[in-house]
Structure formats: structure tokens, C-alpha cells
Tab-separated table of C-alpha atoms in Angstrom:
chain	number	residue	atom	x	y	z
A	1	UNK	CA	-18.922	10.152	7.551
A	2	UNK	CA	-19.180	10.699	3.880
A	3	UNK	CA	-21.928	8.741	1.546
A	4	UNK	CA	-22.308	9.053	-2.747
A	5	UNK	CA	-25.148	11.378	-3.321
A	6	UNK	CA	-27.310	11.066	-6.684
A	7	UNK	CA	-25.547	12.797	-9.508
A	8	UNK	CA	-28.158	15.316	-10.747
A	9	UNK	CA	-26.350	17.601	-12.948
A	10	UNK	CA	-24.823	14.474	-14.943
A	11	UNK	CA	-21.142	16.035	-14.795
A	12	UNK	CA	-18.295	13.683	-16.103
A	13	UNK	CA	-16.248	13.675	-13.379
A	14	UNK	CA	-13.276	11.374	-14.425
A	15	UNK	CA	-13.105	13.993	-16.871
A	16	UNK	CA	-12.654	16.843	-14.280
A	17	UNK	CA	-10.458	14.791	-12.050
A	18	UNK	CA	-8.420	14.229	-14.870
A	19	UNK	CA	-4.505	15.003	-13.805
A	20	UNK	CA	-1.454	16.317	-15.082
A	21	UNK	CA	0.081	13.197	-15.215
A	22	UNK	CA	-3.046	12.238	-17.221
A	23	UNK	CA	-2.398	15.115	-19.882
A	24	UNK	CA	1.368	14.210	-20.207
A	25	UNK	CA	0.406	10.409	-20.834
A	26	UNK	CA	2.199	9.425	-18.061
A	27	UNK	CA	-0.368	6.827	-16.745
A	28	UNK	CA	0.171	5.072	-20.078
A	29	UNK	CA	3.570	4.043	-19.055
A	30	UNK	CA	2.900	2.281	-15.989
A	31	UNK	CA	-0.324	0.959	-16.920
A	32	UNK	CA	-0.610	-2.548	-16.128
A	33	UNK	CA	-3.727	-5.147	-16.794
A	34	UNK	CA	-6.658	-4.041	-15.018
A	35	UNK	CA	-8.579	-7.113	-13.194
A	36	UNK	CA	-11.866	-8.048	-14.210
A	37	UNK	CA	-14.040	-6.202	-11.533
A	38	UNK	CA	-17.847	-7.595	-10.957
A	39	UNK	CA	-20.676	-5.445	-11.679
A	40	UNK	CA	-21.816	-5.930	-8.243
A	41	UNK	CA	-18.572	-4.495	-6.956
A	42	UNK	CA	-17.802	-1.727	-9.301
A	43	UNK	CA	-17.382	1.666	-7.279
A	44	UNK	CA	-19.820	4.265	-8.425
A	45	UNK	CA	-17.715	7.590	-9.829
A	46	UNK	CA	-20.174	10.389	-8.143
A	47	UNK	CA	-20.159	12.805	-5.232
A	48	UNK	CA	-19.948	12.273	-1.786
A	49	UNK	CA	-20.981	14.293	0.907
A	50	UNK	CA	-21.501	14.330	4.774
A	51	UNK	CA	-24.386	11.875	5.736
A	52	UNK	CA	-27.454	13.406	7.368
A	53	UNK	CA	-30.383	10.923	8.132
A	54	UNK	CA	-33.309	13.204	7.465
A	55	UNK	CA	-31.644	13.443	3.861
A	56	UNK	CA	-31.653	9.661	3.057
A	57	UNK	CA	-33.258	9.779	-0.028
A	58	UNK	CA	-31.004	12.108	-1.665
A	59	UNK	CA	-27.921	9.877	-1.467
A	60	UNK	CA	-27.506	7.191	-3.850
A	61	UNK	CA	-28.737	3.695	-3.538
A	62	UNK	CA	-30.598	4.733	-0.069
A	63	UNK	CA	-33.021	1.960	-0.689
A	64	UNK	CA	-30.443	-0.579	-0.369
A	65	UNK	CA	-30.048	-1.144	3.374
A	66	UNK	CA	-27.141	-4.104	3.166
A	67	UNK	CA	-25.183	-1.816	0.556
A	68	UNK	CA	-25.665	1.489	1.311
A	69	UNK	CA	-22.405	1.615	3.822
A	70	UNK	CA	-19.024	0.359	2.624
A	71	UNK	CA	-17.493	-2.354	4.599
A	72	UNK	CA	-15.398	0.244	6.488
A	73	UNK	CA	-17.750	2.492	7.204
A	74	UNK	CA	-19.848	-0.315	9.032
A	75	UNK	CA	-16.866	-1.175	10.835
A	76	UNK	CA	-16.618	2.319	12.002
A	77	UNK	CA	-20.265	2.448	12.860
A	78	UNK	CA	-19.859	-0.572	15.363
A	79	UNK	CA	-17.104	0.806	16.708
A	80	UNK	CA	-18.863	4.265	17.196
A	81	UNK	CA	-21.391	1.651	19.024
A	82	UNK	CA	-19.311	-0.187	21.121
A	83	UNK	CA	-17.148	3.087	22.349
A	84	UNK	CA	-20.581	4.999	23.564
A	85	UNK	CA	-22.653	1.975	24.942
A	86	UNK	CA	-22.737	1.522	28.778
A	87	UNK	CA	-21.895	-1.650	30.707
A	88	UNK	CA	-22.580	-0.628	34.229
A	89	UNK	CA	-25.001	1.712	35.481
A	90	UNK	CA	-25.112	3.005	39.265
A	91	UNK	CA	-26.803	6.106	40.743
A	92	UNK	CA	-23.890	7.784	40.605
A	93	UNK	CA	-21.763	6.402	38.204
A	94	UNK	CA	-21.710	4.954	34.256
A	95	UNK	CA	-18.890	3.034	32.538
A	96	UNK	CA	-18.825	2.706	28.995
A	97	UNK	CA	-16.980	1.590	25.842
A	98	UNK	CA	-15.249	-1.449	24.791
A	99	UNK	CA	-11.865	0.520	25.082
A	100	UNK	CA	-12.260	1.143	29.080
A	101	UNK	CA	-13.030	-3.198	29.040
A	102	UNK	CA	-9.519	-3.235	27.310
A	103	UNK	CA	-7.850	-1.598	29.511
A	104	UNK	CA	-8.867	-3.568	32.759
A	105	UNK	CA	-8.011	-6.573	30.741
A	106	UNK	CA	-12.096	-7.770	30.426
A	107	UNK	CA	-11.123	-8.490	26.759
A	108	UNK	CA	-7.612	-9.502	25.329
A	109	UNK	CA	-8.910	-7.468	21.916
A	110	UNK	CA	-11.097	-6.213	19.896
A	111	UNK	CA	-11.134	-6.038	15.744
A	112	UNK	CA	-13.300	-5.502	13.236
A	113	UNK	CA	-14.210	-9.112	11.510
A	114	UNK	CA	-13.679	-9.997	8.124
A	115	UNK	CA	-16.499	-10.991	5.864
A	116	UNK	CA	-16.866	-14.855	5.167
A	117	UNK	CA	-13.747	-16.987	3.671
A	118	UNK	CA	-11.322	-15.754	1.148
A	119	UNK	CA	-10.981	-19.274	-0.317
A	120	UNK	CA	-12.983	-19.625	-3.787
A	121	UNK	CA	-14.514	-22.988	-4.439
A	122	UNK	CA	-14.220	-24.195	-8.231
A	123	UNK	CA	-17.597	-22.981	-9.192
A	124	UNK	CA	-16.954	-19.675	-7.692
A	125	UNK	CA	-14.301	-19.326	-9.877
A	126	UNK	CA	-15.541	-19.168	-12.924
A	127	UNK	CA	-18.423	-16.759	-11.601
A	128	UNK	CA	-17.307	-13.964	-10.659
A	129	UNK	CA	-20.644	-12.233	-9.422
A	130	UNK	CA	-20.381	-14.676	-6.883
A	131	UNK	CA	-17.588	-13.620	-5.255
A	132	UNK	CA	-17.188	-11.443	-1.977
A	133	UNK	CA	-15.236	-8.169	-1.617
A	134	UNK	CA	-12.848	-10.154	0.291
A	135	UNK	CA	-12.412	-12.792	-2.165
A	136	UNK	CA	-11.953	-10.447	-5.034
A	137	UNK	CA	-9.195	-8.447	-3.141
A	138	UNK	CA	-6.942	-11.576	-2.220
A	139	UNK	CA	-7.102	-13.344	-5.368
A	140	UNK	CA	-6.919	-9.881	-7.614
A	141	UNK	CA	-4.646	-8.066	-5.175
A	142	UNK	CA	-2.783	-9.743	-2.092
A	143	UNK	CA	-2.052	-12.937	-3.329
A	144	UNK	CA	0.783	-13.954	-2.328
A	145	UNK	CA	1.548	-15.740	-5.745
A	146	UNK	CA	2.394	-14.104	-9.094
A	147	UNK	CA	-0.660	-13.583	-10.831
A	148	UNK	CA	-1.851	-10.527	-9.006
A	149	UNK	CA	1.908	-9.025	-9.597
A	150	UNK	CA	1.166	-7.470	-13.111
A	151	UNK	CA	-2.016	-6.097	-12.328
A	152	UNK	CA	-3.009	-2.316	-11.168
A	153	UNK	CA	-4.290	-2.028	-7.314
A	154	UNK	CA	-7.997	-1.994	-7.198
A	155	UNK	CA	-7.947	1.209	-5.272
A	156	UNK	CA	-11.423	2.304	-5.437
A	157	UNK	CA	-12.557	-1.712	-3.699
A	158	UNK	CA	-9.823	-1.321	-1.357
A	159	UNK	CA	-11.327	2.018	-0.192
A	160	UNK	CA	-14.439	0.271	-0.231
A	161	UNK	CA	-13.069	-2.259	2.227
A	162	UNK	CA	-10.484	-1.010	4.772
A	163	UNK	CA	-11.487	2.704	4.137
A	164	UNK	CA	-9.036	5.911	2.926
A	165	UNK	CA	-6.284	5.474	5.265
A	166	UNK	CA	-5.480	2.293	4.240
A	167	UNK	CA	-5.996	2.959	0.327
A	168	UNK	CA	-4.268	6.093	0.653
A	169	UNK	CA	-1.199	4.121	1.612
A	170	UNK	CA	-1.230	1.231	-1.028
A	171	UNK	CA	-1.992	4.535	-3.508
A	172	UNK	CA	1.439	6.333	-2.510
A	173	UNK	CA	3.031	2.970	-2.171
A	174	UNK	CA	2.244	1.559	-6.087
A	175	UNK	CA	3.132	5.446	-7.283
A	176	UNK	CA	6.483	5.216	-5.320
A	177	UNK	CA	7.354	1.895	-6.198
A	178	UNK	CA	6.310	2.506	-9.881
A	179	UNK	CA	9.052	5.437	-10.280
A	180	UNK	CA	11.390	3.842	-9.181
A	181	UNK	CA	11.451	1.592	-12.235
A	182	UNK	CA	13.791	4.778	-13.940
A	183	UNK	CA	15.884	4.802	-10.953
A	184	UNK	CA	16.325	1.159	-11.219
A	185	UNK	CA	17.593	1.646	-14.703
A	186	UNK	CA	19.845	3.896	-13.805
A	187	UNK	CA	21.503	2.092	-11.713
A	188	UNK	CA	21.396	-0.966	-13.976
A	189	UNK	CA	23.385	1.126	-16.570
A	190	UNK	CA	25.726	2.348	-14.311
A	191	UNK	CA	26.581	-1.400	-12.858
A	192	UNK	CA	27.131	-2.084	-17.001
A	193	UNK	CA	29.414	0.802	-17.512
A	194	UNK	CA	31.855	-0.313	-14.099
A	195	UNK	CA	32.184	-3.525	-15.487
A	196	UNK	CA	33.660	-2.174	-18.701
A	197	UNK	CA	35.658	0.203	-17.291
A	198	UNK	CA	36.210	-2.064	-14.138
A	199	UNK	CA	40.393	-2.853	-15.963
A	200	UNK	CA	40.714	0.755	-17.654
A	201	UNK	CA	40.410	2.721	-14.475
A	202	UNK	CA	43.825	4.578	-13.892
A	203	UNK	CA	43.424	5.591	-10.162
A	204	UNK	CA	41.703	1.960	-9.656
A	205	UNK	CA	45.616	1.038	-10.877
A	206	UNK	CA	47.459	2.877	-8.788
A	207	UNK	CA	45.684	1.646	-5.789
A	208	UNK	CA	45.750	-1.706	-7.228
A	209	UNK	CA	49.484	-1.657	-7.749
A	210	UNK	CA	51.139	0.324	-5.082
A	211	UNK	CA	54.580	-1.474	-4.892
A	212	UNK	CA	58.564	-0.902	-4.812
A	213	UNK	CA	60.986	-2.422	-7.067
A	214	UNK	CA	61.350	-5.330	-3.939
A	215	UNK	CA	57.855	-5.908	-4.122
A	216	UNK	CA	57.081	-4.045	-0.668
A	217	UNK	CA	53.458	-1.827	-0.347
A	218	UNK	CA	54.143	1.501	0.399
A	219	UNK	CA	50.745	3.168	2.123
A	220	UNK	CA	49.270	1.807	4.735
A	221	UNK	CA	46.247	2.656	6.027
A	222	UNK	CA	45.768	3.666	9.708
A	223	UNK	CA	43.870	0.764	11.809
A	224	UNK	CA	40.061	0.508	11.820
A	225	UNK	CA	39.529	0.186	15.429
A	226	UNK	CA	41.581	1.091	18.670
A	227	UNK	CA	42.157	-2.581	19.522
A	228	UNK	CA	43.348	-5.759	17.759
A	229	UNK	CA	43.259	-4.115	14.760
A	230	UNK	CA	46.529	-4.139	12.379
A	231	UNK	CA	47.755	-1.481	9.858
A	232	UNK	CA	46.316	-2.299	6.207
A	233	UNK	CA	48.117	-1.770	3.063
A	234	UNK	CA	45.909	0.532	0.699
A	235	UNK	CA	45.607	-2.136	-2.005
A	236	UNK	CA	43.272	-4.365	0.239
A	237	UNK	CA	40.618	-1.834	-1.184
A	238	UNK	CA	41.639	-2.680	-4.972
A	239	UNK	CA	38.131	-3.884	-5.723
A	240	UNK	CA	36.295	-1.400	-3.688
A	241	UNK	CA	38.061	1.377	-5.576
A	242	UNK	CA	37.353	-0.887	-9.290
């Protein structure tokens, strides 16, 4: 388990981390409206390393005990807890962990809880240093309305909440989905240029038109499937070929 250590030597390090797509101006482009993040909820940009107990005071904010662990890491912890404590000791046997109590069906299931209501009361909306992590990620970031659409993921609180795995994924997902805007109109241009081509299209025609002088097709296509399935005449795909 990683924790933020104190930042001694003062390094910049957005300015280290800073990436090519950063350089090429890239991030400009798909850079939305940022949501108002609380003080009390802003991510510190430092170091992290592995936590070791008889080094407390070197990592930062070690003198705030309800803080000092992200929401996921706490979750972790109590899982760590629940896994390794026994729940029947014998002389010559010990059982132990919540996962063994799962599996002889003691408990249905076991989850980490969320912390306190994502509802916002009136007041609470207009203060934002009031509000909990969970009520700043639904409201900035999985509403299901509209007015969390045009804003960038929160990816450092998300980290902060469900861990890496989880804001690793939303990460990829808001890169993938973002280039796929230039795909999108590509496509979109394409669909333009059928239509105005869709009654100048010569081989379109000739599909399209495949008749004698006594108004009788002349291909027909094999049938589709082995049983009750008729011959076709090759202009019944006129508007797939258009």
C-alpha cells in the first residue's frame, strides 16, 4: 500500500509528468469544464511511496488519523482484517476469513459500504465544503442527468474513492471515447457524401435497373437458406448497393 510522502525537494511535478500529448496541445482540444472541487477534497500532487509504520511522520498529513487513508485504501484495510481474523479456535484447528463464511453460505455477501447519503439537502448545495466524497462524485460525475455530461472526470477523487483499478478504467474509457469524436466525423461526412451521390452512382444503376425490353429481371440471386427460401432478383439490393 502506497501513501503521499512530504515533498522535500519542492519539485514541480505536473511539470515533469507533463506528456506528449501535453506538448502537442492536444489536451486543449478535448478539454471540457472542470467542476468546482472543495479544498477539503483536492488531491495533493506529491510522491507516494510504500507505507512503513515506524516511518509515519515522514508521509504527509500523518497527524491526521481520519484522512490519512483514502476511502479505498480503508476499504482494503478491513478487508485485509476480515480475511486474516479467526472465527473458531480448537486445539487443533483455526478457521478464518470472511471469504471461508462465504463459501459455507454463513453470509449471503460481503461489500465495502459507502459513506453516508449521496442526496444533497438545499443548504448543502450551495456549500460545497460541506459535501462528502460521495456526494461530490454523483452530482459532479455519475449523475445520471446532463449536467455532469460536459464536464472532465474527476480522476484524481475517483482514485481517492474506489482506488486505481477503477480510475484506471474511467481514465482509458473518457480517452477512448474522446477520440472517437474524429472518427465520428468521419463517418458523418461520409453519410453526407452517399446522400449526394446516392442518384449519380452508375453501378448503383445497373443493379437498380437490371431489366429486358419485356420488363423481366435477368440475375437472380441464389437462395439465402437451404429451405423455404426463394430465388431473389439482384435489384432487391438497389438500396443496399445506393
Amino acid at each position: 500500500m502506497y501513501a503521499p510522502v512530504k515533498d522535500n525537494e519542492g519539485t514541480d511535478n505536473k511539470k515533469i509528468n507533463r506528456t506528449l500529448w501535453d506538448r502537442l496541445g492536444c489536451r486543449k482540444i478535448f478539454r471540457f469544464t472542470d467542476p468546482e472541487i472543495p479544498a477539503r477534497l483536492e488531491i495533493p500532487d506529491c510522491p507516494t511511496q510504500v507505507f512503513i509504520k515506524s516511518k509515519l511522520t515522514k508521509y504527509l498529513n500523518h497527524d491526521d488519523i481520519e484522512n490519512f487513508f483514502s476511502t479505498a485504501q480503508r476499504a482494503l484495510i478491513v478487508n485485509y482484517i476480515l480475511n486474516k481474523t479467526p472465527y473458531y479456535i480448537e486445539a487443533d484447528e483455526v478457521r478464518l476469513g470472511i471469504n471461508r463464511l462465504l463459501r459455507n453460505r454463513t453470509y449471503i455477501d460481503a461489500f465495502p459500504l459507502h459513506e453516508g447519503n449521496f442526496k444533497l439537502s438545499k443548504d448543502d448545495k450551495n456549500n460545497l465544503n460541506e459535501m462528502s466524497e460521495r456526494q461530490f462524485l454523483y452530482h459532479n460525475w455519475g449523475s445520471p442527468t446532463f449536467k455532469a455530461f460536459f464536464k472532465t472526470q474527476p480522476l484524481d477523487q475517483i482514485r481517492h474513492y474506489f482506488g486505481e483499478k477503477i480510475a484506471f478504467y474511467f481514465a482509458w474509457l473518457g480517452f477512448y471515447t474522446k477520440w472517437l469524436h474524429f472518427a465520428t466525423l468521419i463517418g458523418i461526412l461520409v453519410f453526407i457524401i452517399s446522400l449526394y451521390t446516392l442518384g449519380v452512382n452508375p453501378i448503383a444503376d445497373e443493379v437498380c435497373n437490371e431489366t429486358n425490353w419485356n420488363d423481366r429481371k435477368l440475375y437472380y440471386m441464389c437462395p439465402r437458406c437451404a429451405l423455404r427460401c426463394d430465388f431473389t432478383s439482384l435489384s432487391s439490393s438497389c438500396i443496399s448497393y445506393r
